[in-house]
Tab-separated table of C-alpha atoms in Angstrom:
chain	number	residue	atom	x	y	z
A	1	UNK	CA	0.000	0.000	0.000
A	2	UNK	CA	1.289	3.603	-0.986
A	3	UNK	CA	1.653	6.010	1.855
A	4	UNK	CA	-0.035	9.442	1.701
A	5	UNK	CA	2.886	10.844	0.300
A	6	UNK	CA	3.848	8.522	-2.687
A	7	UNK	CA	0.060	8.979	-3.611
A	8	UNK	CA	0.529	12.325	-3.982
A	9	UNK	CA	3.565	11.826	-6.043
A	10	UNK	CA	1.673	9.379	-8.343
A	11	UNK	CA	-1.408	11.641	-8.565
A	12	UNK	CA	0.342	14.555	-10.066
A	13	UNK	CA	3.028	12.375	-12.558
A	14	UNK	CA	0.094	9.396	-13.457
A	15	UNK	CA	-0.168	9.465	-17.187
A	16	UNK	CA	-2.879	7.929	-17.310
A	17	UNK	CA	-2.159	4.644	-17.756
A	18	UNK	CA	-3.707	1.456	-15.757
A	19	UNK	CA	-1.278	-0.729	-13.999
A	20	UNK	CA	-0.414	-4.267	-15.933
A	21	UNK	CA	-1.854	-7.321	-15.185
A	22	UNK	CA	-4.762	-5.898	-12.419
A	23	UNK	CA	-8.313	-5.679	-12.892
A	24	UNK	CA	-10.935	-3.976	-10.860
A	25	UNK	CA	-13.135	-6.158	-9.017
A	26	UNK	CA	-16.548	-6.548	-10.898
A	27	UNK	CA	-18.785	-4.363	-8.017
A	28	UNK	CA	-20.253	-1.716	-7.323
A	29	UNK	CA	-18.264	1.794	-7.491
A	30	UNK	CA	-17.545	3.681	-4.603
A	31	UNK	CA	-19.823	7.448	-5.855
A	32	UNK	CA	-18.176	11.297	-4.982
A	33	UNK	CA	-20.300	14.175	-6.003
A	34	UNK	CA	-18.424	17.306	-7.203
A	35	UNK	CA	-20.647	20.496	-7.333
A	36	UNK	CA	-18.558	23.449	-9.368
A	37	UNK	CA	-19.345	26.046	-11.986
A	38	UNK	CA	-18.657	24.727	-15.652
A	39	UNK	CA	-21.152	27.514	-16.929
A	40	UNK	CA	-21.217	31.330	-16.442
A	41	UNK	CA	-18.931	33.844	-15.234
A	42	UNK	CA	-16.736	31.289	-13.139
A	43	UNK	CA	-16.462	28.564	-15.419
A	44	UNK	CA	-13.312	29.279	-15.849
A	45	UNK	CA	-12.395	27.550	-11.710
A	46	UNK	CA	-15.085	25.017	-12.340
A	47	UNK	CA	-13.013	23.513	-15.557
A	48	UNK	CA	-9.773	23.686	-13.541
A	49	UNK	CA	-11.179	21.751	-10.345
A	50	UNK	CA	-12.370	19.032	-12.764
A	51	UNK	CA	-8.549	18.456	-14.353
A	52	UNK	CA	-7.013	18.333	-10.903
A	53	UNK	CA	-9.835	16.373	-9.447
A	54	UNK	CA	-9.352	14.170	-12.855
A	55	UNK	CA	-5.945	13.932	-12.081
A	56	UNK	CA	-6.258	13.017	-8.953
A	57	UNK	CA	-8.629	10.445	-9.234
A	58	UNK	CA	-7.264	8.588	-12.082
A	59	UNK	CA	-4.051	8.025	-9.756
A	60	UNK	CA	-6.046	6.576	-6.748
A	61	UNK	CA	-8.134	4.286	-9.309
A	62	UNK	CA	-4.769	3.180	-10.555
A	63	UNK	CA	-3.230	2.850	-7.031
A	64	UNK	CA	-5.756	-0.349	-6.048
A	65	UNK	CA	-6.052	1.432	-2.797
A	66	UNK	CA	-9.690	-0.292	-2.442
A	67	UNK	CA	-11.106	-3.305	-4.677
A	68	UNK	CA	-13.472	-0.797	-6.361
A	69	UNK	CA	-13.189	2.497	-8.331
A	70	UNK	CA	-14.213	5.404	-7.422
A	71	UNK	CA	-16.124	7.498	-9.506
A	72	UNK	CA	-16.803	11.192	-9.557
A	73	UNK	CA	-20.438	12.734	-10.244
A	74	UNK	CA	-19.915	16.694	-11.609
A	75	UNK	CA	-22.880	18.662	-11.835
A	76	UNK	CA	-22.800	22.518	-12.716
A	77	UNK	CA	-23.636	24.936	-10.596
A	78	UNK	CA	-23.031	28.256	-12.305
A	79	UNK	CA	-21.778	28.847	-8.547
A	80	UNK	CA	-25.098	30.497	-8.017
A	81	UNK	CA	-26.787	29.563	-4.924
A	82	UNK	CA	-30.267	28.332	-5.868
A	83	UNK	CA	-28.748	25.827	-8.550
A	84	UNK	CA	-26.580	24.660	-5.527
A	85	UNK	CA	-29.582	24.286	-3.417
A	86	UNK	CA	-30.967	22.233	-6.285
A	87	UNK	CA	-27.490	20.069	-7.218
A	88	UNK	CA	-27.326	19.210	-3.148
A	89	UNK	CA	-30.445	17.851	-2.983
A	90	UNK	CA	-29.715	15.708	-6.357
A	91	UNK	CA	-26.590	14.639	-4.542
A	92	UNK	CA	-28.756	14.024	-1.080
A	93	UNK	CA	-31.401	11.877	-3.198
A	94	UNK	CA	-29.105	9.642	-3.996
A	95	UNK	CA	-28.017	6.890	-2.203
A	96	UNK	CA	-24.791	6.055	-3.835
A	97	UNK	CA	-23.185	9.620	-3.370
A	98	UNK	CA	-21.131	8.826	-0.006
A	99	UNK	CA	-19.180	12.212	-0.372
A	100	UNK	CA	-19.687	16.172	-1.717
A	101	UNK	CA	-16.906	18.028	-3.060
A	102	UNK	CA	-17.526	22.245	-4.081
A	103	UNK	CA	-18.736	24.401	-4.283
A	104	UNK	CA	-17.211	27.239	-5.508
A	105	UNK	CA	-17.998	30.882	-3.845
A	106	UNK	CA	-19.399	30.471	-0.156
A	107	UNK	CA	-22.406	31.588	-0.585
A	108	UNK	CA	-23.001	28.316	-3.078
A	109	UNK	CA	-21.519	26.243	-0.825
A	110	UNK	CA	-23.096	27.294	2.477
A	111	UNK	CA	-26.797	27.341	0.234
A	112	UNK	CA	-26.078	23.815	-0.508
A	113	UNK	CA	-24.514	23.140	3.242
A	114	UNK	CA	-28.015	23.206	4.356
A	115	UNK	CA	-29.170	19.965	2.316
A	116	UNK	CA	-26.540	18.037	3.087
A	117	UNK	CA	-26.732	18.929	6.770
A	118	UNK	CA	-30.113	17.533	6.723
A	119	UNK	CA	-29.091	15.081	4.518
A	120	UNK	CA	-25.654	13.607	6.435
A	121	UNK	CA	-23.625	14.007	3.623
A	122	UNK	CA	-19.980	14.993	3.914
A	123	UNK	CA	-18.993	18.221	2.404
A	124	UNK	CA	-15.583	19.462	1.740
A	125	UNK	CA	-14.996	22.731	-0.625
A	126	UNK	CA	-11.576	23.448	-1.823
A	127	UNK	CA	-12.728	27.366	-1.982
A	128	UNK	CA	-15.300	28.585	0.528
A	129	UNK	CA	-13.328	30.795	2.750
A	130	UNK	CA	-16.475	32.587	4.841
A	131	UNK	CA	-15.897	31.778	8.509
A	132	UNK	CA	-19.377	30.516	8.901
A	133	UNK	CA	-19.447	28.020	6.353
A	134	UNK	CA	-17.683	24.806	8.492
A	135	UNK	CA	-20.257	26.010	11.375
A	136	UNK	CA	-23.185	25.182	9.339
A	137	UNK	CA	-23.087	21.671	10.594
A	138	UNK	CA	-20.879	18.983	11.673
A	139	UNK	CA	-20.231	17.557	8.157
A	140	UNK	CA	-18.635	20.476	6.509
A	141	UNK	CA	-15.359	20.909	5.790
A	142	UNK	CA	-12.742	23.128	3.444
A	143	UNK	CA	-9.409	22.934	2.356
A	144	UNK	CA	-8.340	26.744	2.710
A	145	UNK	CA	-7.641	28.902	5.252
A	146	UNK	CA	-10.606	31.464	5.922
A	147	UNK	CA	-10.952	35.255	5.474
A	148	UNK	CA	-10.500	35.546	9.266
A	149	UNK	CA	-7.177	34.014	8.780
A	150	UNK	CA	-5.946	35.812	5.440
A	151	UNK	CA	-7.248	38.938	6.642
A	152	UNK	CA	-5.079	39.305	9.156
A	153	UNK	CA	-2.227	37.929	7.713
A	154	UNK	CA	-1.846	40.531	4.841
A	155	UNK	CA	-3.099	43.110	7.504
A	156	UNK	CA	-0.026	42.917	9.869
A	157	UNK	CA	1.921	42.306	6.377
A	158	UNK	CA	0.696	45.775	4.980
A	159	UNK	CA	1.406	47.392	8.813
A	160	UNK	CA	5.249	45.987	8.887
A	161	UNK	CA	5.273	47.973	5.487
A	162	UNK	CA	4.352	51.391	7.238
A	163	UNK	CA	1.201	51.679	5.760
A	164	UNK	CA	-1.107	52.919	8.469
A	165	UNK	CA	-4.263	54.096	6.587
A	166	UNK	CA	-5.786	51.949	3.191
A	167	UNK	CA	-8.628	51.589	1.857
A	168	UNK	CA	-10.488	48.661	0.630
A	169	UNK	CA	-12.579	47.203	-2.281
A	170	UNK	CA	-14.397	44.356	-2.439
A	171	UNK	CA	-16.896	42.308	-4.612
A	172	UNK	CA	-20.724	42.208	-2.837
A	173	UNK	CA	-21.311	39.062	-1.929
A	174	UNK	CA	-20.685	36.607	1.907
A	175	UNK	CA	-17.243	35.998	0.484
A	176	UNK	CA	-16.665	39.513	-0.345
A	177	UNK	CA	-18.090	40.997	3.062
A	178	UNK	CA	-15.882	38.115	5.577
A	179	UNK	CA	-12.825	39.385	3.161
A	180	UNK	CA	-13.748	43.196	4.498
A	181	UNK	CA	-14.617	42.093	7.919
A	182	UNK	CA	-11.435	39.775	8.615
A	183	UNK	CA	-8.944	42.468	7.076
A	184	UNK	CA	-10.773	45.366	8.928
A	185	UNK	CA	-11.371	44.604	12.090
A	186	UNK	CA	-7.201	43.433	12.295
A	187	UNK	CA	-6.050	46.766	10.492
A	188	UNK	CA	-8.009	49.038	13.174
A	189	UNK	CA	-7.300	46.244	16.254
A	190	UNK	CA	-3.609	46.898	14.910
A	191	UNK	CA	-3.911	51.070	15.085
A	192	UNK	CA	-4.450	51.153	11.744
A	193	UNK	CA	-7.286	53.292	9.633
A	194	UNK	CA	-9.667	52.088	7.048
A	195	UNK	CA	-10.214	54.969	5.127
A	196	UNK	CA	-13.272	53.698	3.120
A	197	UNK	CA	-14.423	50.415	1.707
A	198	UNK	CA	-16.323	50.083	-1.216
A	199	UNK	CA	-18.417	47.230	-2.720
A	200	UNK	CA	-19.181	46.470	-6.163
A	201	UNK	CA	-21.366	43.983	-7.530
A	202	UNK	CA	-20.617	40.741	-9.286
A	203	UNK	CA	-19.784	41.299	-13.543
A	204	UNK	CA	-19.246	45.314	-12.848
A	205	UNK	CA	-15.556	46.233	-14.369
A	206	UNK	CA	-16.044	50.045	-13.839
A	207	UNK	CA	-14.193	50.410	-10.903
A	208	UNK	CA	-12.903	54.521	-11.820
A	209	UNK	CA	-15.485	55.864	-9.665
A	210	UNK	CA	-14.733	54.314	-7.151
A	211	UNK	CA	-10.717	54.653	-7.424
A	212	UNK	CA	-11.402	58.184	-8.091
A	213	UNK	CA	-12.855	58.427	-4.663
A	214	UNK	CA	-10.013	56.417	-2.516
A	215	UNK	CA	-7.820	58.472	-4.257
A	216	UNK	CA	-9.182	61.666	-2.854
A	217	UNK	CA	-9.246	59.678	0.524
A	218	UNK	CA	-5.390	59.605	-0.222
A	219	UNK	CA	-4.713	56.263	2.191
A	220	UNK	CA	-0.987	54.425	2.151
A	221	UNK	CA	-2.369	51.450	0.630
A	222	UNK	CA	-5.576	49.745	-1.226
A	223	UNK	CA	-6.255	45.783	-0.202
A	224	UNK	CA	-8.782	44.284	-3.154
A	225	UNK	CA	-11.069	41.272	-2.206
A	226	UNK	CA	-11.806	40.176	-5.815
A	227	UNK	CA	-11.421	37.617	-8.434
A	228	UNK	CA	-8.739	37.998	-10.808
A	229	UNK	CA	-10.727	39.162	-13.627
A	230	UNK	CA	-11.883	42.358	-12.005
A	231	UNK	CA	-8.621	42.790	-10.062
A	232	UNK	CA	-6.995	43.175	-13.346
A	233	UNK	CA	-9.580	45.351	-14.162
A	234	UNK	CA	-8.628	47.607	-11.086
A	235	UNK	CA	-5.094	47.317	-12.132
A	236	UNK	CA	-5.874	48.548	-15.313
A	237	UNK	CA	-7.570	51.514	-14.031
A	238	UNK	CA	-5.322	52.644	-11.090
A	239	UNK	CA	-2.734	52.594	-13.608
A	240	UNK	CA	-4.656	55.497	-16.138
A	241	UNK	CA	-5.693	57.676	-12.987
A	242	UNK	CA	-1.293	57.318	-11.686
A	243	UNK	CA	-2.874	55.920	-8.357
A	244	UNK	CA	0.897	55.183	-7.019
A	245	UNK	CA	-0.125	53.966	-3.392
A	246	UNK	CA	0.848	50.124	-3.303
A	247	UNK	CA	-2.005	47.614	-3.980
A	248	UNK	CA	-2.711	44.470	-1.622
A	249	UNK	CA	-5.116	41.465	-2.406
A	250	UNK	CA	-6.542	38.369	-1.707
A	251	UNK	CA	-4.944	35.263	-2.773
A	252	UNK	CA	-7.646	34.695	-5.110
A	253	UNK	CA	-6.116	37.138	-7.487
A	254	UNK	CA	-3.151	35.095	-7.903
A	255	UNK	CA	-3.860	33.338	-11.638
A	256	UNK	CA	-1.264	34.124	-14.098
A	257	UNK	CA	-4.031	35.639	-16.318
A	258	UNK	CA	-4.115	38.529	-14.519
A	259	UNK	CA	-0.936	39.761	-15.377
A	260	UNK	CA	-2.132	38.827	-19.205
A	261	UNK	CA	-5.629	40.696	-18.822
A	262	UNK	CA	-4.022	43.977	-16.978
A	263	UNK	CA	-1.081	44.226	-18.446
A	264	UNK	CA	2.616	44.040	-16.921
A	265	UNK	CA	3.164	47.813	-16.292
A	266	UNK	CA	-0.592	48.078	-14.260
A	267	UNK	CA	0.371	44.543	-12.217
A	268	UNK	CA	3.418	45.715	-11.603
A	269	UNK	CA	4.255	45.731	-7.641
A	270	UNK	CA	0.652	43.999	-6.812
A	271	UNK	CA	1.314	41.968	-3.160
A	272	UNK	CA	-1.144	39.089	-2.578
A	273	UNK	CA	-0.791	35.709	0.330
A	274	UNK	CA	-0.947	32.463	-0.962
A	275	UNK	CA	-0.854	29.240	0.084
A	276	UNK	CA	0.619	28.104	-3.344
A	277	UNK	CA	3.271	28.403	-5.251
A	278	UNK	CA	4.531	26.627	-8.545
A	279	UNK	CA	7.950	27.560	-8.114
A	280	UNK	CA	8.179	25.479	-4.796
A	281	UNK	CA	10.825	22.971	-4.980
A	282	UNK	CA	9.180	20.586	-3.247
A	283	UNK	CA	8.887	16.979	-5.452
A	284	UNK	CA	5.245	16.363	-5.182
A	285	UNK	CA	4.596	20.353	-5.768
A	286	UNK	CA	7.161	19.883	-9.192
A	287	UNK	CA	5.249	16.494	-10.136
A	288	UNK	CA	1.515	18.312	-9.923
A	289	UNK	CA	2.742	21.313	-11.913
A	290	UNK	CA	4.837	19.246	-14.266
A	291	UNK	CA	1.793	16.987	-15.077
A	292	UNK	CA	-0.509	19.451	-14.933
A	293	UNK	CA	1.230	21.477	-17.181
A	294	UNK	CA	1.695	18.706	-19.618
A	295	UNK	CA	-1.968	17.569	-19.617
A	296	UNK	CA	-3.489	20.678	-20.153
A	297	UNK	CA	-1.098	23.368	-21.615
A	298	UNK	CA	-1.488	25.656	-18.420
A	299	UNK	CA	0.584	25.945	-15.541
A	300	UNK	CA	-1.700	25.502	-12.367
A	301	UNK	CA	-2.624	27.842	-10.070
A	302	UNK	CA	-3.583	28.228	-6.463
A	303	UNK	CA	-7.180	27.264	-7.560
A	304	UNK	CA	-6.027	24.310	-9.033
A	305	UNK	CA	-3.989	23.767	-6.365
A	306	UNK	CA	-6.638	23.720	-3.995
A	307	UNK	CA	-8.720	21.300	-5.658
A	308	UNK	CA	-5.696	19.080	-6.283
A	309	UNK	CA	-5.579	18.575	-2.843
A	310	UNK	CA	-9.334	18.476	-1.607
A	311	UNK	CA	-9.983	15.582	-3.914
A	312	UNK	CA	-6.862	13.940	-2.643
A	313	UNK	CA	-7.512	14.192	0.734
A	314	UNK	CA	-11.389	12.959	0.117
A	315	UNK	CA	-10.002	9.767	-1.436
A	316	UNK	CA	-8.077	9.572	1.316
A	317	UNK	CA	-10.851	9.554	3.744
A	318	UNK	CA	-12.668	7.310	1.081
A	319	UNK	CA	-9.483	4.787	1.178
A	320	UNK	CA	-9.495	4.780	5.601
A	321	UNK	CA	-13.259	4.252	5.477
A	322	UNK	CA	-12.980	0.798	3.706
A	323	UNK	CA	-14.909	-1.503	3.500
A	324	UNK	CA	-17.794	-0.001	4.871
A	325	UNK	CA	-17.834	3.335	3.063
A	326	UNK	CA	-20.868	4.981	4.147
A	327	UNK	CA	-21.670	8.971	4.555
A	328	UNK	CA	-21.188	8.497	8.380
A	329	UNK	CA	-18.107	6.894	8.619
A	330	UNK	CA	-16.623	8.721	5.710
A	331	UNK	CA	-17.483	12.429	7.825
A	332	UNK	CA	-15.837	10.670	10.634
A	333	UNK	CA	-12.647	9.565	8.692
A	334	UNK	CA	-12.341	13.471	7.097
A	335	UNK	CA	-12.203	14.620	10.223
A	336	UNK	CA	-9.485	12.676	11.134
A	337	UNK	CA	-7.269	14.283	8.857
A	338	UNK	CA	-3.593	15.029	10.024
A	339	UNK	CA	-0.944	16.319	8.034
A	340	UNK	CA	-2.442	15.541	5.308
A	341	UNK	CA	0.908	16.123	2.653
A	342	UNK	CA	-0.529	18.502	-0.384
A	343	UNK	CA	0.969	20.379	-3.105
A	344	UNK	CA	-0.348	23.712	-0.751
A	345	UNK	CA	1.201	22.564	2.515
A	346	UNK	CA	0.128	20.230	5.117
A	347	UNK	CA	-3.826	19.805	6.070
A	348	UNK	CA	-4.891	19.202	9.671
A	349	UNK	CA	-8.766	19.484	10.263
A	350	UNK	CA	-8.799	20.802	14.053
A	351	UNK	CA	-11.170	18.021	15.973
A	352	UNK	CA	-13.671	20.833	17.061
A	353	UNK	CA	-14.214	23.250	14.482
A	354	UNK	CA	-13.055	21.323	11.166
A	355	UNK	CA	-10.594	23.964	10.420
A	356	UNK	CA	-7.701	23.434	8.531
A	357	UNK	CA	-4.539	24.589	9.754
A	358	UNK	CA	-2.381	25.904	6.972
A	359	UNK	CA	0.087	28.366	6.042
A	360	UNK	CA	0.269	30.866	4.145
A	361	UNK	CA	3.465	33.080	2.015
A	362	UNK	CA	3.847	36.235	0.362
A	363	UNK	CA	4.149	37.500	-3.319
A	364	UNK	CA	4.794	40.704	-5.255
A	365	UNK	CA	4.530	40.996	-8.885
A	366	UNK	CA	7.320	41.613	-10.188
A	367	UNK	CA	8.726	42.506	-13.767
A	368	UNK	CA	5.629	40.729	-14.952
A	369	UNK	CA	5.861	37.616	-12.810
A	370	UNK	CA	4.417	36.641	-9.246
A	371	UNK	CA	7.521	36.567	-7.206
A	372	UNK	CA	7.983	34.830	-4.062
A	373	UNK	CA	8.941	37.274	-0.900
């Protein structure tokens, strides 16, 4: 039997090929839901969660770590909340889904945390970062470290820089508001000021108004809680109204794309956390963005990342639960998780609150490449 960490090895370098000379027992597959946006405005995520969780999944089927496969059920969400509510209860309805991976945005996944709740099905989301998602009920889980965790993080960062008054911008939605709550309430607890912050709705990429307006504010820094399509949007325009305070963001801005979409000269100097980073020299990091990179003609990102690893450590949970895989005993087996080896860092679920413990690191952009600080 592989340990954790050869599996993680052979999930990111499998090619795809079945091992010689085994078959699968003739039985009844071992069923995973995965709930993720393959439609609308973040299909983009939903098609790179399904090539890490296709990577991923191919290498434990190819492993033999159980006498069955394991298949994976995707349904799209359009990470909008009522189609969640709709694809849970699908999920919930059927009696050979053991396990729930997604959604996307929080406010998807905490709509469809209610039906499983009810429903006893495991949940674990590689994404949804609003602290009151895992509270929900006893059978949720994620696989990143929440706003009230990141928050503070790049707030002390941006204080050790001297900046002592920013202002912030954020997209209107739960995710959006715990990203402006968990950096806020740090920045002031630290002596800091919070000059303004400003929401904008989903799909808006007009954001001069509202830069027009911090920049009368005149604060030492602006921290953006946004996806990387309007960040580069921001980028774009801070750079025609020569806003020259220093930007901060959320790790979900970190996609190489946004360099591509705002340009090198507006990216230029951007800081951002993450808990991923391709350039890490670690094997089983080099083997998942070798792969990767091979199988799909894109290097992965922290997204990917993120979803590498959640399916991973599912399958792992699926593997421990063996034999008797049911949704009970496969909640009870995620939540005994301990340093679980990914490609972004160890994962520990904390016995009480499901938490994961992880870490996080800091980047600048750089010369037109995230750079490692």
């Amino acid at each position: 039997m592989l340990d954790r960490r050869s599996l993680l090895l052979a999930s990111a370098a499998l090619t795809g090929a079945a091992l010689p000379g085994v078959a699968l027992a003739q039985s009844r597959p071992v069923t995973l839901g995965y709930m993720l946006p393959l439609t609308g405005e973040f299909s983009q995520y939903g098609i790179r969660f399904r090539q890490s969780a296709t990577m991923a999944l191919e290498a434990f089927n190819a492993a033999r770590r159980i006498p069955v496969p394991v298949q994976i059920l995707y349904e799209d969400t359009r990470s909008d909340a009522r189609e969640a509510t709709s694809v849970a209860q699908k999920f919930s309805d059927n009696a050979e889904v053991v396990g729930v991976l997604g959604d996307f945005s929080s406010s998807a996944s905490m709509a469809a945390a209610q039906v499983f709740a009810r429903a006893g099905v495991p949940q674990l989301s590689q994404t949804a970062s609003h602290p009151d998602f895992v509270g929900i009920s006893r059978f949720q889980f994620r696989n990143i470290t929440t706003q009230a965790y990141e928050g503070p993080f790049v707030a002390r960062w941006a204080a050790g820089n001297g900046v002592k008054r920013v202002a912030v911008i954020c997209i209107q939605n739960d995710w959006g508001q715990s990203v402006a709550q968990g950096f806020n309430t740090a920045f002031t607890a630290g002596g800091g000021e919070v000059t303004s912050t400003e929401f904008f709705n989903p799909g808006n990429r007009e954001f001069r108004s509202i830069l027009t307006k911090i920049q009368r504010e005149r604060p030492d820094a602006v921290y953006l809680g946004m996806f990387y399509e309007d960040g580069a949007a921001v980028l774009q325009q801070r750079r025609q109204l020569a806003m020259r305070m220093p930007f901060y963001a959320t790790s979900s801005l970190y996609e190489p794309r946004l360099i591509e979409l705002a340009g090198a000269q507006a990216a230029e100097g951007l800081f951002l956390a993450t808990s991923f980073m391709p350039t890490n020299p670690d094997p089983a990091v080099q083997a998942f963005v070798t792969e990767h990179t091979r199988r799909f003609n894109m290097e992965p990102n922290s997204f990917s990342a993120q979803a590498f690893d959640a399916v991973n450590i599912m399958l792992e949970a699926v593997a421990r639960a063996a034999p008797d895989i049911t949704r009970a005993r496969l909640r009870d087996e995620l939540a005994a998780t301990r340093d679980f080896p990914g490609v972004t860092g160890a994962t520990t679920f904390d016995p009480q609150t499901r938490e994961p413990s992880k870490t996080l690191a800091r980047m600048q952009v750089r010369e037109g490449r995230f750079t490692a600080l």
